mmCIF file of C-alpha atoms in Angstrom:
data_model
loop_
_atom_site.group_PDB
_atom_site.id
_atom_site.type_symbol
_atom_site.label_atom_id
_atom_site.label_comp_id
_atom_site.label_asym_id
_atom_site.label_seq_id
_atom_site.Cartn_x
_atom_site.Cartn_y
_atom_site.Cartn_z
ATOM 1 C CA UNK A 1 53.303 93.951 87.271
ATOM 2 C CA UNK A 2 53.966 93.394 90.971
ATOM 3 C CA UNK A 3 53.738 90.682 93.619
ATOM 4 C CA UNK A 4 55.180 89.887 97.050
ATOM 5 C CA UNK A 5 56.022 86.453 98.391
ATOM 6 C CA UNK A 6 58.164 84.470 100.804
ATOM 7 C CA UNK A 7 61.338 83.155 99.199
ATOM 8 C CA UNK A 8 64.599 81.289 99.750
ATOM 9 C CA UNK A 9 67.702 82.415 97.873
ATOM 10 C CA UNK A 10 69.253 79.656 95.754
ATOM 11 C CA UNK A 11 71.677 81.598 93.556
ATOM 12 C CA UNK A 12 73.296 84.981 92.885
ATOM 13 C CA UNK A 13 75.340 86.251 89.948
ATOM 14 C CA UNK A 14 76.960 89.605 89.251
ATOM 15 C CA UNK A 15 75.295 92.103 86.932
ATOM 16 C CA UNK A 16 77.237 95.224 86.051
ATOM 17 C CA UNK A 17 79.313 97.133 88.574
ATOM 18 C CA UNK A 18 76.976 97.257 91.563
ATOM 19 C CA UNK A 19 73.973 95.004 90.903
ATOM 20 C CA UNK A 20 73.266 91.270 90.997
ATOM 21 C CA UNK A 21 70.684 88.901 89.552
ATOM 22 C CA UNK A 22 69.177 86.874 92.378
ATOM 23 C CA UNK A 23 67.516 83.495 91.903
ATOM 24 C CA UNK A 24 64.956 82.508 94.522
ATOM 25 C CA UNK A 25 62.494 79.718 95.183
ATOM 26 C CA UNK A 26 59.222 81.333 96.208
ATOM 27 C CA UNK A 27 56.224 79.859 97.936
ATOM 28 C CA UNK A 28 53.629 80.795 95.309
ATOM 29 C CA UNK A 29 55.554 81.947 92.225
ATOM 30 C CA UNK A 30 58.044 79.115 91.753
ATOM 31 C CA UNK A 31 61.676 79.604 90.890
ATOM 32 C CA UNK A 32 62.116 83.222 89.921
ATOM 33 C CA UNK A 33 64.909 85.631 88.986
ATOM 34 C CA UNK A 34 65.133 89.368 89.545
ATOM 35 C CA UNK A 35 67.625 92.215 89.497
ATOM 36 C CA UNK A 36 68.731 93.665 92.831
ATOM 37 C CA UNK A 37 70.248 97.104 92.368
ATOM 38 C CA UNK A 38 73.105 97.721 94.777
ATOM 39 C CA UNK A 39 73.203 94.031 95.565
ATOM 40 C CA UNK A 40 77.005 94.051 95.806
ATOM 41 C CA UNK A 41 77.016 96.534 98.668
ATOM 42 C CA UNK A 42 78.368 95.552 102.085
ATOM 43 C CA UNK A 43 74.887 95.878 103.545
ATOM 44 C CA UNK A 44 73.267 93.532 101.002
ATOM 45 C CA UNK A 45 75.956 90.869 100.587
ATOM 46 C CA UNK A 46 75.206 89.073 103.902
ATOM 47 C CA UNK A 47 71.519 88.941 102.941
ATOM 48 C CA UNK A 48 72.035 87.729 99.379
ATOM 49 C CA UNK A 49 73.479 84.325 100.270
ATOM 50 C CA UNK A 50 72.041 80.930 99.239
ATOM 51 C CA UNK A 51 69.899 79.417 101.967
ATOM 52 C CA UNK A 52 68.692 82.708 103.418
ATOM 53 C CA UNK A 53 64.955 83.257 103.710
ATOM 54 C CA UNK A 54 63.614 86.637 102.579
ATOM 55 C CA UNK A 55 60.437 88.554 101.898
ATOM 56 C CA UNK A 56 60.576 89.521 98.223
ATOM 57 C CA UNK A 57 58.656 92.047 96.143
ATOM 58 C CA UNK A 58 58.991 91.772 92.371
ATOM 59 C CA UNK A 59 58.170 94.586 89.969
ATOM 60 C CA UNK A 60 58.345 94.754 86.170
ATOM 61 C CA UNK A 61 56.657 96.657 83.373
ATOM 62 C CA UNK A 62 55.693 93.410 81.629
ATOM 63 C CA UNK A 63 55.340 89.894 83.014
ATOM 64 C CA UNK A 64 57.994 88.460 80.672
ATOM 65 C CA UNK A 65 60.648 90.955 81.829
ATOM 66 C CA UNK A 66 63.372 90.070 84.317
ATOM 67 C CA UNK A 67 62.090 92.709 86.706
ATOM 68 C CA UNK A 68 63.537 93.989 89.951
ATOM 69 C CA UNK A 69 63.525 92.503 93.443
ATOM 70 C CA UNK A 70 63.220 94.344 96.715
ATOM 71 C CA UNK A 71 64.298 91.998 99.504
ATOM 72 C CA UNK A 72 63.864 92.041 103.263
ATOM 73 C CA UNK A 73 65.671 89.439 105.405
ATOM 74 C CA UNK A 74 63.528 86.994 107.370
ATOM 75 C CA UNK A 75 65.927 84.210 108.415
ATOM 76 C CA UNK A 76 69.656 84.397 107.728
ATOM 77 C CA UNK A 77 70.947 80.814 107.673
ATOM 78 C CA UNK A 78 73.952 81.215 105.378
ATOM 79 C CA UNK A 79 76.606 81.611 108.080
ATOM 80 C CA UNK A 80 75.470 78.420 109.834
ATOM 81 C CA UNK A 81 75.179 76.543 106.537
ATOM 82 C CA UNK A 82 78.843 77.229 105.789
ATOM 83 C CA UNK A 83 79.981 75.302 108.882
ATOM 84 C CA UNK A 84 79.448 71.754 107.543
ATOM 85 C CA UNK A 85 80.270 70.082 104.224
ATOM 86 C CA UNK A 86 76.787 68.556 104.015
ATOM 87 C CA UNK A 87 75.150 71.979 104.181
ATOM 88 C CA UNK A 88 77.624 73.715 101.847
ATOM 89 C CA UNK A 89 77.124 71.101 99.134
ATOM 90 C CA UNK A 90 73.475 70.536 99.986
ATOM 91 C CA UNK A 91 72.392 74.114 99.287
ATOM 92 C CA UNK A 92 74.100 74.017 95.897
ATOM 93 C CA UNK A 93 72.717 70.570 95.036
ATOM 94 C CA UNK A 94 69.128 71.505 95.867
ATOM 95 C CA UNK A 95 69.476 74.665 93.818
ATOM 96 C CA UNK A 96 70.598 72.535 90.859
ATOM 97 C CA UNK A 97 67.552 70.283 91.332
ATOM 98 C CA UNK A 98 65.163 73.229 91.413
ATOM 99 C CA UNK A 99 66.655 74.512 88.147
ATOM 100 C CA UNK A 100 65.309 71.394 86.466
ATOM 101 C CA UNK A 101 61.809 72.806 86.968
ATOM 102 C CA UNK A 102 60.303 75.394 84.607
ATOM 103 C CA UNK A 103 60.962 78.937 85.787
ATOM 104 C CA UNK A 104 57.976 80.657 87.447
ATOM 105 C CA UNK A 105 56.078 77.361 87.777
ATOM 106 C CA UNK A 106 54.611 77.202 91.330
ATOM 107 C CA UNK A 107 55.661 74.287 93.544
ATOM 108 C CA UNK A 108 54.642 75.366 97.062
ATOM 109 C CA UNK A 109 55.302 71.945 98.626
ATOM 110 C CA UNK A 110 58.895 72.021 97.335
ATOM 111 C CA UNK A 111 59.350 75.459 98.862
ATOM 112 C CA UNK A 112 58.130 74.136 102.214
ATOM 113 C CA UNK A 113 60.329 71.050 101.953
ATOM 114 C CA UNK A 114 63.356 73.153 101.034
ATOM 115 C CA UNK A 115 62.903 75.246 104.171
ATOM 116 C CA UNK A 116 62.667 72.151 106.382
ATOM 117 C CA UNK A 117 65.786 70.578 104.882
ATOM 118 C CA UNK A 118 67.808 73.778 105.266
ATOM 119 C CA UNK A 119 67.148 73.607 109.004
ATOM 120 C CA UNK A 120 68.699 70.110 109.180
ATOM 121 C CA UNK A 121 71.477 70.128 106.591
ATOM 122 C CA UNK A 122 74.210 70.330 109.208
ATOM 123 C CA UNK A 123 73.034 67.028 110.778
ATOM 124 C CA UNK A 124 74.135 64.203 108.426
ATOM 125 C CA UNK A 125 71.786 61.684 109.993
ATOM 126 C CA UNK A 126 68.857 63.849 108.866
ATOM 127 C CA UNK A 127 70.363 65.645 105.869
ATOM 128 C CA UNK A 128 70.930 62.602 103.667
ATOM 129 C CA UNK A 129 67.477 61.134 104.168
ATOM 130 C CA UNK A 130 65.753 64.485 103.673
ATOM 131 C CA UNK A 131 67.761 65.171 100.526
ATOM 132 C CA UNK A 132 66.772 61.812 99.012
ATOM 133 C CA UNK A 133 63.126 62.569 99.704
ATOM 134 C CA UNK A 134 63.593 65.977 98.065
ATOM 135 C CA UNK A 135 64.986 64.287 94.942
ATOM 136 C CA UNK A 136 61.973 61.961 94.884
ATOM 137 C CA UNK A 137 59.642 64.952 95.199
ATOM 138 C CA UNK A 138 61.364 66.742 92.303
ATOM 139 C CA UNK A 139 61.114 63.597 90.163
ATOM 140 C CA UNK A 140 57.415 63.470 90.946
ATOM 141 C CA UNK A 141 56.887 67.111 89.947
ATOM 142 C CA UNK A 142 58.753 66.485 86.693
ATOM 143 C CA UNK A 143 56.316 63.676 85.887
ATOM 144 C CA UNK A 144 58.524 60.729 86.824
ATOM 145 C CA UNK A 145 57.198 59.846 90.256
ATOM 146 C CA UNK A 146 58.261 56.663 92.023
ATOM 147 C CA UNK A 147 55.633 54.371 93.558
ATOM 148 C CA UNK A 148 57.225 52.808 96.622
ATOM 149 C CA UNK A 149 54.058 52.044 98.595
ATOM 150 C CA UNK A 150 53.158 48.584 97.290
ATOM 151 C CA UNK A 151 54.490 45.751 95.163
ATOM 152 C CA UNK A 152 53.985 46.285 91.446
ATOM 153 C CA UNK A 153 53.429 42.553 90.902
ATOM 154 C CA UNK A 154 51.281 41.497 93.865
ATOM 155 C CA UNK A 155 49.962 44.658 95.484
ATOM 156 C CA UNK A 156 51.362 43.675 98.877
ATOM 157 C CA UNK A 157 52.816 46.346 101.151
ATOM 158 C CA UNK A 158 55.033 43.924 103.048
ATOM 159 C CA UNK A 159 58.679 42.960 102.536
ATOM 160 C CA UNK A 160 59.325 45.533 99.801
ATOM 161 C CA UNK A 161 63.045 45.332 99.020
ATOM 162 C CA UNK A 162 63.383 46.149 95.312
ATOM 163 C CA UNK A 163 62.540 48.925 92.855
ATOM 164 C CA UNK A 164 61.905 48.109 89.209
ATOM 165 C CA UNK A 165 64.286 50.171 87.034
ATOM 166 C CA UNK A 166 61.670 50.117 84.261
ATOM 167 C CA UNK A 167 58.568 51.240 86.119
ATOM 168 C CA UNK A 168 59.976 52.953 89.212
ATOM 169 C CA UNK A 169 57.645 50.845 91.364
ATOM 170 C CA UNK A 170 58.411 48.811 94.464
ATOM 171 C CA UNK A 171 58.672 45.017 94.254
ATOM 172 C CA UNK A 172 58.461 42.522 97.107
ATOM 173 C CA UNK A 173 61.259 40.122 97.930
ATOM 174 C CA UNK A 174 59.340 37.079 96.682
ATOM 175 C CA UNK A 175 58.082 38.628 93.448
ATOM 176 C CA UNK A 176 61.439 40.149 92.613
ATOM 177 C CA UNK A 177 63.634 37.169 93.488
ATOM 178 C CA UNK A 178 63.866 35.805 89.897
ATOM 179 C CA UNK A 179 65.035 39.229 88.678
ATOM 180 C CA UNK A 180 67.048 40.316 91.701
ATOM 181 C CA UNK A 181 70.231 41.014 89.741
ATOM 182 C CA UNK A 182 68.339 43.471 87.517
ATOM 183 C CA UNK A 183 66.558 45.304 90.325
ATOM 184 C CA UNK A 184 67.507 48.393 92.306
ATOM 185 C CA UNK A 185 67.578 48.048 96.078
ATOM 186 C CA UNK A 186 64.747 49.749 97.972
ATOM 187 C CA UNK A 187 66.195 51.151 101.224
ATOM 188 C CA UNK A 188 64.313 50.124 104.326
ATOM 189 C CA UNK A 189 63.798 53.675 105.592
ATOM 190 C CA UNK A 190 61.894 54.524 102.386
ATOM 191 C CA UNK A 191 59.794 51.351 102.533
ATOM 192 C CA UNK A 192 59.050 50.924 106.231
ATOM 193 C CA UNK A 193 60.214 54.184 107.766
ATOM 194 C CA UNK A 194 62.798 54.528 110.513
ATOM 195 C CA UNK A 195 66.248 56.071 110.355
ATOM 196 C CA UNK A 196 68.699 55.595 107.511
ATOM 197 C CA UNK A 197 72.068 53.953 108.120
ATOM 198 C CA UNK A 198 75.133 54.259 105.890
ATOM 199 C CA UNK A 199 74.298 51.333 103.579
ATOM 200 C CA UNK A 200 70.624 52.155 103.147
ATOM 201 C CA UNK A 201 71.389 55.817 102.495
ATOM 202 C CA UNK A 202 74.001 54.843 99.914
ATOM 203 C CA UNK A 203 71.415 52.617 98.197
ATOM 204 C CA UNK A 204 68.907 55.477 98.235
ATOM 205 C CA UNK A 205 71.369 57.869 96.593
ATOM 206 C CA UNK A 206 72.083 55.222 93.958
ATOM 207 C CA UNK A 207 68.366 54.744 93.289
ATOM 208 C CA UNK A 208 67.494 58.426 92.868
ATOM 209 C CA UNK A 209 70.624 59.033 90.756
ATOM 210 C CA UNK A 210 69.517 56.236 88.399
ATOM 211 C CA UNK A 211 66.077 57.736 87.791
ATOM 212 C CA UNK A 212 67.331 61.314 87.583
ATOM 213 C CA UNK A 213 69.903 60.273 84.999
ATOM 214 C CA UNK A 214 67.481 58.145 82.999
ATOM 215 C CA UNK A 215 64.490 60.494 82.922
ATOM 216 C CA UNK A 216 65.979 63.964 83.325
ATOM 217 C CA UNK A 217 69.712 64.382 82.813
ATOM 218 C CA UNK A 218 70.346 62.019 79.918
ATOM 219 C CA UNK A 219 67.457 63.329 77.762
ATOM 220 C CA UNK A 220 68.667 66.901 78.353
ATOM 221 C CA UNK A 221 72.301 66.023 77.698
ATOM 222 C CA UNK A 222 73.534 67.113 81.126
ATOM 223 C CA UNK A 223 75.235 65.419 84.077
ATOM 224 C CA UNK A 224 74.390 65.106 87.736
ATOM 225 C CA UNK A 225 75.672 68.194 89.500
ATOM 226 C CA UNK A 226 79.127 68.101 91.066
ATOM 227 C CA UNK A 227 77.528 69.549 94.196
ATOM 228 C CA UNK A 228 75.392 66.411 94.513
ATOM 229 C CA UNK A 229 78.494 64.230 94.425
ATOM 230 C CA UNK A 230 80.060 66.388 97.120
ATOM 231 C CA UNK A 231 76.940 66.194 99.264
ATOM 232 C CA UNK A 232 76.605 62.427 98.888
ATOM 233 C CA UNK A 233 80.217 61.833 99.907
ATOM 234 C CA UNK A 234 80.005 64.231 102.851
ATOM 235 C CA UNK A 235 76.711 62.801 104.124
ATOM 236 C CA UNK A 236 77.870 59.181 103.871
ATOM 237 C CA UNK A 237 81.234 59.931 105.502
ATOM 238 C CA UNK A 238 79.646 61.802 108.399
ATOM 239 C CA UNK A 239 77.002 59.129 108.955
ATOM 240 C CA UNK A 240 79.586 56.337 108.876
ATOM 241 C CA UNK A 241 81.745 58.180 111.412
ATOM 242 C CA UNK A 242 78.770 58.640 113.693
ATOM 243 C CA UNK A 243 77.854 54.955 113.514
ATOM 244 C CA UNK A 244 81.472 53.958 114.252
ATOM 245 C CA UNK A 245 81.503 56.206 117.331
ATOM 246 C CA UNK A 246 78.242 54.651 118.506
ATOM 247 C CA UNK A 247 79.762 51.176 118.450
#
């Protein structure tokens, strides 16, 4: 068994004295693990860092085996990603999200989105919004997609300010008014576009956390990752500081 693919490293763990097991998100083969012999060498350690993009070849005698990776560096981002709290936590948090998906299940659009976000993680004004959209995309691939395009009650696409916690669908201001205290806030940048500010980004994090907890984490008996909490705090703090400087 053998294939080659583009991949982004999302995790590494030691295996024996000199080797490591590397976890990657590939374009066409989903989240995949493989053994890298000599992966703890000085030459390989800078390559085998989360966030780096590589060309990977996987070989195994049988498809169900762990198999071995041969990796060639394509884009080494790890050093830059270690410079900001949003990127340090963001890489870990996105890796935790991808681990919610079945191993070896292809999700090429998530691979593409992951690459785009990694290029912007050090900019909090972009990182937070992109991360929220990544969470929404993962929810969708897990079968719990949110419908934020039109009002669940009236079908209108205007003045959407709520999200129903039951259906995950948008609700207009007028239709949702009688139940406002039971609704989740729909951030403006997700409804109408535009840039996220501190309050709307905070509301977006609260919304995605609710649905992740309800549909994914609670049924599996696990908690939201600590890395997500770190990312959320770092992104909100950086965005608030930037807005204060602007004024």
